[in-house]
Short mmCIF file of C-alpha atoms and ligand atoms in Angstrom, two decimals:
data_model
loop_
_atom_site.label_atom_id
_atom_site.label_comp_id
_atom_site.label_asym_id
_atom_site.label_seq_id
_atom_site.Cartn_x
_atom_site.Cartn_y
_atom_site.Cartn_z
CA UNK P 1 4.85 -12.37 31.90
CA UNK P 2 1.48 -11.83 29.99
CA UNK P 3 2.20 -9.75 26.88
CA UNK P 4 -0.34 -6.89 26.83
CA UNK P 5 -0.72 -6.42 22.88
CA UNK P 6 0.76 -8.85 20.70
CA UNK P 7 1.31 -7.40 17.05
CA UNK P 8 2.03 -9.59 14.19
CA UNK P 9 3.35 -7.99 11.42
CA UNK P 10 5.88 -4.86 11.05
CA UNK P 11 5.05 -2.69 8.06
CA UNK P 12 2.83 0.54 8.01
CA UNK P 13 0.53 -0.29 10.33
CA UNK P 14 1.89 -3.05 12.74
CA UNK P 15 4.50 -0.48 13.32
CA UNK P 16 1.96 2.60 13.44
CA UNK P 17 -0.31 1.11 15.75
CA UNK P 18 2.85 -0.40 17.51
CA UNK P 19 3.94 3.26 17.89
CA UNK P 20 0.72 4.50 18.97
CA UNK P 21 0.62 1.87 21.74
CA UNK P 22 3.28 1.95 23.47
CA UNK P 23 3.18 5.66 23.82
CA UNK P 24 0.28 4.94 25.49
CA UNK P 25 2.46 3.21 27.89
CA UNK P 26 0.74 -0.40 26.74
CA UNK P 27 3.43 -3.44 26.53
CA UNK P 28 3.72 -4.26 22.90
CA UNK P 29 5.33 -7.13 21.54
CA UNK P 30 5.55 -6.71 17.28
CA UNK P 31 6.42 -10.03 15.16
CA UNK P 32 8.01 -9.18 11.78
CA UNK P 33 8.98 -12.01 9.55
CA UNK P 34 12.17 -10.01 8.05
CA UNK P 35 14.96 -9.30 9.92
CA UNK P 36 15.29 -6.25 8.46
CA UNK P 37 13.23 -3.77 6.05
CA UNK P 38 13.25 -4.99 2.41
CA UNK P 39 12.22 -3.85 -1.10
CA UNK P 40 8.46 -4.03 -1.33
CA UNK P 41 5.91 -4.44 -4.45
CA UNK P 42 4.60 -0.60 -3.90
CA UNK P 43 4.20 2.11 -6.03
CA UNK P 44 5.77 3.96 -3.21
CA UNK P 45 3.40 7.48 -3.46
CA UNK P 46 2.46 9.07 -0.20
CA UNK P 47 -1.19 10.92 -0.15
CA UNK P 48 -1.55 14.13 1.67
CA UNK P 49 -3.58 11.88 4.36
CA UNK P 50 -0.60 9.08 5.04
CA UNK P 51 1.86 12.25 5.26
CA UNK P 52 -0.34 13.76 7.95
CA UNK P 53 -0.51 10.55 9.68
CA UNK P 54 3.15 9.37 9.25
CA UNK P 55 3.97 13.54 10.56
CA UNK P 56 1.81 12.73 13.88
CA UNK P 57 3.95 9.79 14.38
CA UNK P 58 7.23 11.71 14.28
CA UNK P 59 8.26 10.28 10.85
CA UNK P 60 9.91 13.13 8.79
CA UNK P 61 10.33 12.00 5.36
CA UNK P 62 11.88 14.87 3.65
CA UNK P 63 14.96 13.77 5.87
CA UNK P 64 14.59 10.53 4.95
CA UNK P 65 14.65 11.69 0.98
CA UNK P 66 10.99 11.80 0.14
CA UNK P 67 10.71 13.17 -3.22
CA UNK P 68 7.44 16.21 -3.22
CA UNK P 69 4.86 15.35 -5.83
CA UNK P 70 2.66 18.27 -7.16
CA UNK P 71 0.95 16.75 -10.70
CA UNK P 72 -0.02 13.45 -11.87
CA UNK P 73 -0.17 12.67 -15.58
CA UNK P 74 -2.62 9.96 -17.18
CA UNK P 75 -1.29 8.17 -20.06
CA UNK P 76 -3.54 5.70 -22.44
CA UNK P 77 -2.12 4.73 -25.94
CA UNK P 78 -0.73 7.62 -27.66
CA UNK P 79 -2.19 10.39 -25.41
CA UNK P 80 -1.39 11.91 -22.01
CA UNK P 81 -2.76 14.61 -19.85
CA UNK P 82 -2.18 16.06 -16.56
CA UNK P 83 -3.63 17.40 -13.84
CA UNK P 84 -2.66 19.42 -10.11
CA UNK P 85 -2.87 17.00 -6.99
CA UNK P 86 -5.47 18.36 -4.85
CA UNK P 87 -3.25 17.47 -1.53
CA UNK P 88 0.34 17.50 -0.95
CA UNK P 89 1.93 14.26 -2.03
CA UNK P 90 5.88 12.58 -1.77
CA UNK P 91 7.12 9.27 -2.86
CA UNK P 92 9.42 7.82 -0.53
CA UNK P 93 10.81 3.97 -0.99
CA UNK P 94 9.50 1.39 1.23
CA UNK P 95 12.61 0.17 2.10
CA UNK P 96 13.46 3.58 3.87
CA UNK P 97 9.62 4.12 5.15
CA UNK P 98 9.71 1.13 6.80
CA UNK P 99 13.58 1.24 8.39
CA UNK P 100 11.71 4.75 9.95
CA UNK P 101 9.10 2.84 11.14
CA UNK P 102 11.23 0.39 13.31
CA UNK P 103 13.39 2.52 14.49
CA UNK P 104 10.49 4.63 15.34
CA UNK P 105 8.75 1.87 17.05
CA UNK P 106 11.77 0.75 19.16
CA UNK P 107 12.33 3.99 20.48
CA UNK P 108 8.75 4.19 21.65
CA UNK P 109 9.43 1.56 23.62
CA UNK P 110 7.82 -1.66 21.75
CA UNK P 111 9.29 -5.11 21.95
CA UNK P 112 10.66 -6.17 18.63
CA UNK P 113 10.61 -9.73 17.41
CA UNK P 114 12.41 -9.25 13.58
CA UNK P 115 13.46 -12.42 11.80
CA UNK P 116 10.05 -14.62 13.28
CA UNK P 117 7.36 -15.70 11.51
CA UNK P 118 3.83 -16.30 12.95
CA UNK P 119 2.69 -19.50 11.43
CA UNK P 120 -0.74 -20.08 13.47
CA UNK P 121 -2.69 -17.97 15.86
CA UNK P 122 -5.24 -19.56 18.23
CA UNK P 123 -7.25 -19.14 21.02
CA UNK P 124 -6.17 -20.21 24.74
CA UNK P 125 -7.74 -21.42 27.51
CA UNK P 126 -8.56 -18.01 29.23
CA UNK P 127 -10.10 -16.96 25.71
CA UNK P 128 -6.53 -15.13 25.27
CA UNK P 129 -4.66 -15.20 21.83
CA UNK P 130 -1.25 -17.42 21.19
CA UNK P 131 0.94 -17.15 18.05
CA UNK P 132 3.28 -20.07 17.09
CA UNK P 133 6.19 -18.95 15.74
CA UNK P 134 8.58 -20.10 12.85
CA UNK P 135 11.13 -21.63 15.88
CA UNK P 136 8.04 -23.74 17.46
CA UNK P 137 7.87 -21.00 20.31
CA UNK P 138 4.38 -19.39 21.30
CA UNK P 139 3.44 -15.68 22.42
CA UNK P 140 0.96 -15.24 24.58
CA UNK P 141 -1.68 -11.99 24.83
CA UNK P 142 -4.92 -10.91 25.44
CA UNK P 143 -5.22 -8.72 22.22
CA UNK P 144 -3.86 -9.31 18.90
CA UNK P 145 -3.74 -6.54 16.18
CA UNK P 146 -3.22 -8.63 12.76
CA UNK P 147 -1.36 -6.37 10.01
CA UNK P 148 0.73 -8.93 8.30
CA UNK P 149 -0.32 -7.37 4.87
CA UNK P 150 -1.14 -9.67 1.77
CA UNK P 151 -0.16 -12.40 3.56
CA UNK P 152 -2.58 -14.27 5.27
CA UNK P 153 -2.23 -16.47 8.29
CA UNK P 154 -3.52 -19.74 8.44
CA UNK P 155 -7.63 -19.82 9.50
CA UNK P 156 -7.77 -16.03 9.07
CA UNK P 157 -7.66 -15.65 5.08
CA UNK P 158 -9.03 -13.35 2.70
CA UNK P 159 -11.07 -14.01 -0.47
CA UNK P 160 -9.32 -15.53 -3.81
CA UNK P 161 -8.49 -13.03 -5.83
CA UNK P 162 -11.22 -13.38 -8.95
CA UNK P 163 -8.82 -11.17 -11.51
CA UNK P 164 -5.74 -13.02 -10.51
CA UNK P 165 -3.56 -9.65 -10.50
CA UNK P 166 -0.28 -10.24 -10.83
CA UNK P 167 2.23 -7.15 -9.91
CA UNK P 168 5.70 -5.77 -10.51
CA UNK P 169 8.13 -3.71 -9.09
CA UNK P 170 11.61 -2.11 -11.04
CA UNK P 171 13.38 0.69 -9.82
CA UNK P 172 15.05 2.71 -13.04
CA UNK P 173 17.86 4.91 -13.61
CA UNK P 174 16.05 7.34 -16.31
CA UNK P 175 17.78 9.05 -19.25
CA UNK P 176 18.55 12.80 -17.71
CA UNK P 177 16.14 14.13 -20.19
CA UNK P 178 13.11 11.92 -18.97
CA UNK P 179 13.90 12.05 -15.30
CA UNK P 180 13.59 16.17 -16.02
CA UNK P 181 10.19 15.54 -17.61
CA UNK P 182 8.97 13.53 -14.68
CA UNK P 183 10.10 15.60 -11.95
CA UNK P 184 7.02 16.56 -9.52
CA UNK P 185 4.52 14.45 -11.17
CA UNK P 186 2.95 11.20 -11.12
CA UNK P 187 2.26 9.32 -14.14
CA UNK P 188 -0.02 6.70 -14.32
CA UNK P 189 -0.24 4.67 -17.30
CA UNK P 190 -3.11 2.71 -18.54
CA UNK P 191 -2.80 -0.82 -21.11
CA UNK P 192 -5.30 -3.56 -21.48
CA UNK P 193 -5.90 -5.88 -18.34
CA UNK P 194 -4.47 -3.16 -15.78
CA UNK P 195 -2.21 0.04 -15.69
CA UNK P 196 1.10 0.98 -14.05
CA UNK P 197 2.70 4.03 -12.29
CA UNK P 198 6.08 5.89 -12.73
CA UNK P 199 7.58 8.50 -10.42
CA UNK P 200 10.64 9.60 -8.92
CA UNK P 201 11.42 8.32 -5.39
CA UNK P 202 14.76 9.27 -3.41
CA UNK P 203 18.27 9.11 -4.94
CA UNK P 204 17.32 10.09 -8.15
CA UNK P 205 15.98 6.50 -9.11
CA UNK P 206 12.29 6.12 -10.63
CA UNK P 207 9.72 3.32 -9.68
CA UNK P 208 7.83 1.63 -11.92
CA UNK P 209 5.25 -0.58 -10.50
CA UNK P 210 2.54 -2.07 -12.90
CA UNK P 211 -0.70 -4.15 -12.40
CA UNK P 212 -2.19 -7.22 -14.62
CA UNK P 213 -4.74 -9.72 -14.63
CA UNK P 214 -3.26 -12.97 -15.16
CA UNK P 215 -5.01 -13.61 -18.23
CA UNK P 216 -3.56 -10.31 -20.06
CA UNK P 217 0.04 -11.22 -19.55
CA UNK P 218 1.63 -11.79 -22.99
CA UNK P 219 2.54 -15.23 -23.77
CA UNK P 220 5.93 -16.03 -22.08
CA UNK P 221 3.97 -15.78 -18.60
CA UNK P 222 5.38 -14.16 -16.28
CA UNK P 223 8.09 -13.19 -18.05
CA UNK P 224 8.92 -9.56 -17.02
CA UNK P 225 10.78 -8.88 -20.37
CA UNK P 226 8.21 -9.73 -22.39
CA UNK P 227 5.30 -8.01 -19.63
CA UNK P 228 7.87 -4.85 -20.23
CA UNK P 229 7.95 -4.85 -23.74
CA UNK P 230 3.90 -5.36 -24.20
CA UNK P 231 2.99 -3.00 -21.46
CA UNK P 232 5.68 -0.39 -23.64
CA UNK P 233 4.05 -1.32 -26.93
CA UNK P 234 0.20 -0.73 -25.45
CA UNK P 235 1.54 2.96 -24.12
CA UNK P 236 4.10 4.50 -26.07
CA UNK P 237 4.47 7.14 -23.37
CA UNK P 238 5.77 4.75 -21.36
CA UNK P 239 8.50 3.54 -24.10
CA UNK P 240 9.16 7.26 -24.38
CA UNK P 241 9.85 7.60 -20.39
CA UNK P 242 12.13 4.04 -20.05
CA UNK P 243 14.42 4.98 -23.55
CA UNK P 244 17.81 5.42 -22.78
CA UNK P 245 16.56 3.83 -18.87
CA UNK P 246 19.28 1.64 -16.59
CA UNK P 247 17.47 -1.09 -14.44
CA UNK P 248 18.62 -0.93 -11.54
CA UNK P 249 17.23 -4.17 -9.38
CA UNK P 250 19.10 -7.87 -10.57
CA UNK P 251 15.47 -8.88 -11.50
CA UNK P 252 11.75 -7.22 -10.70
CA UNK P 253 9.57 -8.21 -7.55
CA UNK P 254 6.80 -9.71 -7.82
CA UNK P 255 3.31 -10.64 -5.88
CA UNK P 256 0.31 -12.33 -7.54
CA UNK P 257 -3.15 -12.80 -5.41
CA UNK P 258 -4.13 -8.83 -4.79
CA UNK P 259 -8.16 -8.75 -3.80
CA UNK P 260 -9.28 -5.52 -4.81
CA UNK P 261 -12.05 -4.22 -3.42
CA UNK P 262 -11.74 -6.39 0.15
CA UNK P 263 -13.02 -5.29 3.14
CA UNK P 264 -12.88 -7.48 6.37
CA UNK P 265 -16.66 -8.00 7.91
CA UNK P 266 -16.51 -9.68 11.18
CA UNK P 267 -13.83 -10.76 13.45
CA UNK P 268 -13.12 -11.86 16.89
CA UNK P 269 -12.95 -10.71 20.46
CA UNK P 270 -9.58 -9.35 20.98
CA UNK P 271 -8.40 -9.62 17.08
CA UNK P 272 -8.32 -5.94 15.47
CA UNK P 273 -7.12 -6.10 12.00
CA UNK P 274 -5.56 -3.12 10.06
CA UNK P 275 -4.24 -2.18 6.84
CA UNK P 276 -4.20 -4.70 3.89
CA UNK P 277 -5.81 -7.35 6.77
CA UNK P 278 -8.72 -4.61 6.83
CA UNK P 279 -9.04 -3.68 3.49
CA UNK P 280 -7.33 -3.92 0.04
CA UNK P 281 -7.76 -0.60 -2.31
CA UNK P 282 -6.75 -0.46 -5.91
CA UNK P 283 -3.53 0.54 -6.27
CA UNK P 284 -4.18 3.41 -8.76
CA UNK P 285 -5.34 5.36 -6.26
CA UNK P 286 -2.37 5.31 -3.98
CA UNK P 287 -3.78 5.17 -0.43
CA UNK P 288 -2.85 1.86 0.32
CA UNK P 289 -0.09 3.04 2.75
CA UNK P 290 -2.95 6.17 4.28
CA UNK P 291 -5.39 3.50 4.75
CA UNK P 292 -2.89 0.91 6.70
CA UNK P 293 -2.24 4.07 9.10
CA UNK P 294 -5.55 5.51 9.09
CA UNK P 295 -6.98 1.91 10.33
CA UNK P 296 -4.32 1.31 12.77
CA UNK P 297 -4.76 4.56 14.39
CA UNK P 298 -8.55 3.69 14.98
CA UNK P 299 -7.91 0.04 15.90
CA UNK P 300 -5.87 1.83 18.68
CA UNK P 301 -8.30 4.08 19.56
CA UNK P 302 -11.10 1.27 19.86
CA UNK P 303 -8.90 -0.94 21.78
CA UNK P 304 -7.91 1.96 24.08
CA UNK P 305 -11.52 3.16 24.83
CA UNK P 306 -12.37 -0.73 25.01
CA UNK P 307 -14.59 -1.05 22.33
CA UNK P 308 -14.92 -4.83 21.22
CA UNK P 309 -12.81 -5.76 18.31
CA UNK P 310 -16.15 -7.17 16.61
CA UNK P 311 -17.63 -3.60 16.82
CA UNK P 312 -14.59 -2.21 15.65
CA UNK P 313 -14.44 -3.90 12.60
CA UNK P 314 -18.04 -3.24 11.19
CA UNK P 315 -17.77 0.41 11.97
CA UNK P 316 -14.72 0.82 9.75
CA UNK P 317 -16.59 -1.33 6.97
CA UNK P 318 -19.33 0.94 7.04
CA UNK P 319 -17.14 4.00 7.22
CA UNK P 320 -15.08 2.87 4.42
CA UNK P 321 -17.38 1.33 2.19
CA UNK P 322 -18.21 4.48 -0.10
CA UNK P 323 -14.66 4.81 -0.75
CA UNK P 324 -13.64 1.55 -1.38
CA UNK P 325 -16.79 0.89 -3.82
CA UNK P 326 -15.89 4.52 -5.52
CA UNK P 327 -12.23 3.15 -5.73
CA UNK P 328 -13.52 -0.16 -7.85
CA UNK P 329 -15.71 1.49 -9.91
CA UNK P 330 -13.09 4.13 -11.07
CA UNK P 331 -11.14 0.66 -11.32
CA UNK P 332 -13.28 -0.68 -13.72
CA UNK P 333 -13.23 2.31 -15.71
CA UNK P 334 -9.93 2.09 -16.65
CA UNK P 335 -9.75 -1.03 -17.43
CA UNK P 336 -12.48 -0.43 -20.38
CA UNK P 337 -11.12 -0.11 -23.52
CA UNK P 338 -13.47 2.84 -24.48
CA UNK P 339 -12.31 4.67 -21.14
CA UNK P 340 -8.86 4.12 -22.57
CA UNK P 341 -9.21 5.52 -25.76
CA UNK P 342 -11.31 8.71 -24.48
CA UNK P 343 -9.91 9.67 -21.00
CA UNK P 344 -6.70 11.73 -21.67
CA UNK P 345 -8.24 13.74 -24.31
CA UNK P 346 -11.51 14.40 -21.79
CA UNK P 347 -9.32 15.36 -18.90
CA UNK P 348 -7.24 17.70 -21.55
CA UNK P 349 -10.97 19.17 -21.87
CA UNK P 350 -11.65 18.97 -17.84
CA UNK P 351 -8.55 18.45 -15.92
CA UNK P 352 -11.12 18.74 -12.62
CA UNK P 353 -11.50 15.22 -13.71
CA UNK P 354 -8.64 13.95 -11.89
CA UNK P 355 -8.91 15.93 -8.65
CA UNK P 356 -12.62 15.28 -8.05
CA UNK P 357 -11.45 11.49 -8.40
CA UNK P 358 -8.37 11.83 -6.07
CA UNK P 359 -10.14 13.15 -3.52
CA UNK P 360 -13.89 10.85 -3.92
CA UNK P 361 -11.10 7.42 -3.69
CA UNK P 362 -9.59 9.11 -0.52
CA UNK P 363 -10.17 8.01 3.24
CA UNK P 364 -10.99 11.65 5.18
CA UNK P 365 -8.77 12.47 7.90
CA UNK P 366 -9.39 14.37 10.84
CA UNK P 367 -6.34 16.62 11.64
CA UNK P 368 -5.00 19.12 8.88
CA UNK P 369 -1.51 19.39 8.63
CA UNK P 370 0.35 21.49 5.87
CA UNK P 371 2.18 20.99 2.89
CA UNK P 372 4.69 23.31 4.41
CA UNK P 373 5.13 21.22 7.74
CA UNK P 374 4.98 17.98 6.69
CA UNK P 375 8.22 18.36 3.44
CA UNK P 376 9.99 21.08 3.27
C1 FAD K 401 1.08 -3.01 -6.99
C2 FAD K 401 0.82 -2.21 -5.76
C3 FAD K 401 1.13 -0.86 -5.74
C4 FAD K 401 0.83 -0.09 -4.60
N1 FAD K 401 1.15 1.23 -4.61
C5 FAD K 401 0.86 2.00 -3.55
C6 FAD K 401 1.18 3.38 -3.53
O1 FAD K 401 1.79 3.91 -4.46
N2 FAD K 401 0.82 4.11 -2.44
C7 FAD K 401 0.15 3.56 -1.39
O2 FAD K 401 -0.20 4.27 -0.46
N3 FAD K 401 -0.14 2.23 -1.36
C8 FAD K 401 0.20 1.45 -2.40
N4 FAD K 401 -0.05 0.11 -2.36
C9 FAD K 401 -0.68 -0.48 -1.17
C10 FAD K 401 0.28 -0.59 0.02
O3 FAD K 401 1.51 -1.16 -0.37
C11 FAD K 401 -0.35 -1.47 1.11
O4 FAD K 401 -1.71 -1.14 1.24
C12 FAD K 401 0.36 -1.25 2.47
O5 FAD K 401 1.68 -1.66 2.38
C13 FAD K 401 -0.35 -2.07 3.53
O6 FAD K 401 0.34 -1.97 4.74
P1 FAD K 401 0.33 -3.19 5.77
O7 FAD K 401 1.03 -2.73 6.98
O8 FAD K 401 -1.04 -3.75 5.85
O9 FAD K 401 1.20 -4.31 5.02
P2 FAD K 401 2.76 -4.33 4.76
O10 FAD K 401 3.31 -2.97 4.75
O11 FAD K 401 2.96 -5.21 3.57
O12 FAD K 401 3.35 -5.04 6.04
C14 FAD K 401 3.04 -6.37 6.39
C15 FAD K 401 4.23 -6.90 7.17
O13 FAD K 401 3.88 -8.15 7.76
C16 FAD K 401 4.99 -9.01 7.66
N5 FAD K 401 4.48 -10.38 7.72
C17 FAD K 401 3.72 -11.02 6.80
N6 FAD K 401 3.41 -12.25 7.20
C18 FAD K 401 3.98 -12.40 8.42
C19 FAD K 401 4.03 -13.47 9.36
N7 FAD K 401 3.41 -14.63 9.12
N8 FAD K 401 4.72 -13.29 10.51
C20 FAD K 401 5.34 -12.11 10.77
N9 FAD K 401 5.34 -11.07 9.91
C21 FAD K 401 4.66 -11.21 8.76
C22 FAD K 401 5.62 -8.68 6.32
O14 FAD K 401 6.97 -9.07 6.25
C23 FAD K 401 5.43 -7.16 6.27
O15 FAD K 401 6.55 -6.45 6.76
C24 FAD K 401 0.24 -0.69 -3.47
C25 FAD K 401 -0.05 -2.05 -3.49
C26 FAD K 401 0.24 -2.81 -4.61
C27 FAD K 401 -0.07 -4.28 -4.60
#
């Protein structure tokens, strides 16, 4: 038997639309790679929008430990200033987002597939989709939502990666003095050739996740001690947070090839592609996660009101376009040296900096949900 809706890929938002779907009563078969939920490179911070979104899906994160966020703090050489959030905001690992998300998605009903890989898609006969998977088995559907992330499959790949970004991922064990100073916020910390973020996520551990173009990394490659000890040297701040600090991963994660900016144009009858397959923001601004359920909720809704995945895909370019551009130039801004030097001291000045940024880089939702419902 036909599968109705074949999904290849279950993070955010092969398991949100997956969710979405099948509640719909539509047959849903989801291929994930891992057999189950891993660590992922992510700075792990949850916008007001993705908490609205992950809320309407039945996802509570304050049970699942999400930590509330209320102030982020910029950090550039030997300044730092802080601002409100202008939404509600959590960090939450990935690890336990995306166990929710599975389970979630197998209660709803939706065929799981974990431990396959898709290694081709193609067209059949009938002008249907088939996947070939990892064990030389096919799937078979009419539609196909693609949301395998930063991995592209074969024929269906995004732009190189200009920059060459290369990212990490180490969860700490702070010093009880710093984790006290970073409670509720934040911080994002800005170097030459990219910045990073700290913040507390569940069990009392804190995530740093940092951003570089390959051609900033100190000699030594990609050496994480010696990307550590540069990035610490560029922003004291951030040698002030990690003294006293316990790693707590064997060794960092890492992913290189990140294209900024990327939005997907065109694509193909039946082939509705969602989250980092639709668009790639930069990571500063933390809406990575809101946009992979944001796009898979109107991939959904398109599919369901049978609206051509070709038309699909241009209205969402359009729609998030200003964003996205808004998102790179901001981008760019901190990765100027000038910027650097000047912007903690002007948003000491004009904290409304910060917010008016937050919320220009954001992707507008539709329902409104409140801080109150949505952690506790
Ligand atoms: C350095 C960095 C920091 C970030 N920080 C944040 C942040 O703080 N907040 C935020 O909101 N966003 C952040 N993001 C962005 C966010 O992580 C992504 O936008 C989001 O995970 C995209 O969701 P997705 O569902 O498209 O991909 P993913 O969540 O990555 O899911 C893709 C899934 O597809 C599976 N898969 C891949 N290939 C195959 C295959 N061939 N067959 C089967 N399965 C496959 C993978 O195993 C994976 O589970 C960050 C990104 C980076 C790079």
């Amino acid at each position: 038997m036909k599968d109705e809706v074949l999904i290849l890929g279950g993070g955010v938002a092969g398991c949100a639309a997956s969710i979405a779907l099948a509640r719909k009563g539509r047959r849903v078969t989801l291929i994930e790679r891992e057999t189950t939920p891993r660590h992922k490179v992510c700075g792990e911070f949850l916008s007001g929008e993705a908490l609205e979104d992950l809320h309407a899906l039945g996802i509570d994160v304050a049970s699942l430990g999400a930590v509330p966020l209320d102030h982020v703090r910029l950090a550039a050489a030997h300044r730092a200033a802080e601002a409100p959030l202008p939404f509600p905001a959590a960090s939450l690992t990935r690890k336990a987002l995306d166990t929710a998300l599975i389970a979630e998605a197998h209660a709803a009903g939706v065929r799981m597939e974990c431990g396959r890989s898709v290694q081709a898609l193609s067209r059949t006969a009938n002008n249907g989709w088939q996947a070939t998977l990892d064990d030389g088995t096919t799937r078979e559907a009419p539609v196909v939502f693609l949301a395998t992330g930063k991995h592209d499959l074969r024929g269906y790949s995004r732009p190189t990666d200009p920059h060459k970004w290369v990212a990490f991922k180490m969860y700490f064990k702070l010093s009880p003095t710093q984790a006290a100073e970073l409670t509720g916020a934040s911080e994002l910390m800005l170097y030459p050739g990219g910045y990073g973020g700290i913040q507390p996520v569940e069990d009392g551990m804190a995530n740093l996740c940092c951003v570089i173009q390959h051609k900033h990394l100190p000699s030594g490659g990609h050496r994480w001690e010696n990307f550590l000890a540069k990035m610490q040297k560029d922003c004291p701040h951030l040698a002030m947070r990690l003294d006293g600090a316990v790693p707590l991963l064997e060794k960092p994660l890492a992913i290189t090839h990140i294209p900024y900016g990327y939005i997907r144009r065109t694509t193909e009858d039946g082939l509705y592609c969602i989250g980092d397959q639709a668009a790639v923001i930069p990571s500063f601004t933390g809406d990575g996660i809101s946009i992979a359920l944001h796009t898979a909720r109107c991939a959904v809704t398109a599919y369901l009101a049978a609206e051509p995945a070709p038309v699909f895909q241009a209205k969402l370019r359009s729609a998030m376009l200003p964003q996205m551009r808004l998102a790179e130039i901001a981008a760019d801004g901190l990765n100027n040296s000038f910027a650097r030097a000047v912007l903690p001291f002007c948003l000491r000045v004009w904290p409304g900096v910060m917010r008016v940024t937050a919320k220009l880089t954001r992707i507008t939702q539709q329902g409104v949900v409140t801080p109150q419902t949505v952690i506790s």
